[in-house]
Amino acid sequence: MLKKALSGLKIVEYGHFISAPYCAKLMADLGAEVIKIENPAEGGDEARRHGPFPGDVPHPEKSGLFLWLNANKKGIALDITSEAGRGVFHKLLKDADVFVANYPPLRSEELGIDYETLSKVNPQLIVTSISPFGQTGPYRDYKAYELNCQAAGGVSVASGDPDREPIALPMFQTYYQAGAAAAGATMTALLVRDKIGRGQHIDISEVEVPANNLVGQHLTTFIYRGLTGIRKGHQGGYFNYPTCCLPCKDGYICLVAPQVAQWKRFIELMGTPEWSKEPRYRDRREMAESYPDEVDALLIDWFKNYTKEEIFAMCMERHIPFAPVRTVDEVAHDRQLEARRFFVELDHPEAGKLKYPTTGYELSKTPVQLERAAPRLGEHNQEILGGRLGYTAEDIEKLTKK
Amino acid sequence: MYGLEGYRIIDFGTAWAGPMSTQLLADMGAEVIKVETQGRLDGLRMGRPIVGDDIAGGDEGKWPNLQPAFHALNRNKLSITVDIKTEEGLALIRDLIKISDVVSDNFSPGVMDRAGLGYDDLVKIKPDIICVSLSGVGQYGPLRDATLYANTIMALSGLSSLIGYKDEPLLGMSAVAYGDANASIHAAFIIQAALYHRKMTGEGQRIDLAEAQMGSSLMGEALMDYFMNGRVAKPQGNRHPYMAPHNNYPCEGEDKWVSIAVKTDEEWQGFCEAIGNPAWCRDRKFADAKSRWENQEELDRRISEWTIGQENNDVMELLQAAGVAAVSCLNTEDQYFDPHFNERQSHIEIEHPLVGVESLYGIPWRLSETPGDIHRPAPSIGEHNDYVFGELLGKAKTEIERLVKAKVIY
């Protein structure tokens, strides 16, 4: 059996939708035991109702988002707000290393999953709390969904046309960023726990993580040089032409060329057209700032004769750093990802055999492993509550019914 | 006490992805030693200087210690200068790695191996070393040698194919270099996971992080839809699969917007009351979630008519009081002056010897007992040669002088 980097670690997750489940997923995929608690009265994690569903038919055991985010975990159905349920919950925590959840501060107190409460149950426990605005500050109790987190995080103003409404990055990127930050912070707390002799509270904000990590580098530039990082439609944020996305015969090509030599090689690839010899098309900063659309049109004239894969092949051969914009189906069949075994097939009793994306890193001694499909609601009640905590079948029936 | 006190990282990172991952660990107290050389500067050391009118020569690297992005991404780090192409330079680095925990790079695949600093070389001199390499598509595979940057990494990952307004030509661009930042935050996690494994078992290893693949991994929802239904996702603008209203709406001022997202009927009622229950709110077209979603374009027009002319923060406060998720769209300047960001120290001031007090973005994860901090400004190039070669490696002052003269320490 292959070794796992986090084997032996015990994590209890009371996560819903994306950020906390993603945090726990990162650790489960490295061998940590993750016990996911879902509230049966609410029908479990809301990701079960999000989809996508096979044939677009909603089914709580067939949501693609849920299946993907919760593979490798064990699941129990438990109402942690009932007295008996809380007793079970605390028993689980006594033996755990980490508790991770994504409810805002007030709701966390109501649920009894705030740090003050849980640190009394187990002072060694690391409690990772993810919320939109964090545990402190004037917006602490403001409500925010993904769209709002991207807005406050400074991500939205970076995408879209300059004179139209900003648009968020696709799907749920701030939740993933917050989940990854939470996993990183949790590892720091685990590495230092024996030195300080106790657990600690980790406060992750779904707004702050992107504000610091994705757009924070613009702050120092803003202080010294004014505002940068603002959207320019299909153009990017760099000073020199090209940084843009342009159409070709069968899709789009992404162009960047930070080094002037790269741009020169591309001009040569096009056969050094007459226009490229004019002074107007030699100053890359001027082209980016004053008439990028005009230059775009000249390039599109050439691009439209070739497919994106033809262009990519020609560019790679000449060390021109342009790349095709891959669509989802192309990602699913990408030969690079295939060579790196990015997709793994898992069988689920309800959803059947499906391919799942894994992750972006490989570890030579402790590889990421996708071994078990996501738990059905309450699938591991017997194993965890009965086998491990010693409850009788009758107790379990009472504890886990809706 | 710092969370990562006692860990030493030798960092060959340049530009963004590599340096940001080690910056996150340096904030937690790891000793990160940035290996540089005057012969080939980190691209972020090039450009116009932060202060002064003399801007000539920036692109040639005349002002390596005065670059704003460099200051942000390399705070808390030490800098040494070594020409690793010289035999003595390579020996110095190898001696340093013997007393270190992690070696990090984001060169093109093969560069570290050719320099004699690949995992197979290093494991011989430091059996439990952890080597982490960030690259565009990974250390092996048919596209291994593609030259990629943040934007093209996003393009290859598939994420760019979803950036744009619904039913319009693709935009495919963001001024956020997501491909790099996403790689960094995951790298900071996986390096620590490898440190944990080493702590438990004594075993080091090699980590191969592919940035484009890391981006593809955050499209699980779209990929699962493709595998389940053969559907190829397209740009949706700000549209949500079932929430409406769900958009950014125009407000008073230049490029000022407020995001409003409504999920439940309760939130919709709160919204209607907060805006004074105008007649259109009671229109059958907006009676339930499904009809609101189906008529969202008209809904967006109605809401825009209400938001336009108002301050976005006023809209935020009014609607939040009614239990509605309304939040202003903030740019860097807005964040810098925002009371919430200020109270949470989303930017931190540090004294830099060449420019005085400057603001850097804060620390994105908060630990109650070992919070980390910004304790040192970004290093001037080679600033810590004496500490690293003298104190850590025990070289005599005269020996260091000789190595400087020989352009080994360079």
XYZ file of C-alpha atoms in Angstrom, chain A residues 16 35 71 75 133 135 162 166 195 218 234 245 296 336 339 347 363 374:
18
model
C -21.428 22.880 3.427
C -15.506 12.491 9.005
C -14.707 11.743 -2.327
C -20.079 10.671 6.196
C -15.703 38.494 6.156
C -14.377 36.618 12.733
C -14.113 48.726 -18.851
C -17.523 43.900 -13.740
C 5.760 23.079 20.333
C -1.521 45.711 -6.815
C -10.157 40.923 -23.792
C -7.234 36.910 -26.103
C -5.594 43.040 -32.795
C -0.915 16.531 -21.086
C -0.190 11.729 -19.398
C -17.665 4.028 -8.857
C 4.232 13.907 -4.560
C -18.312 10.412 -1.710
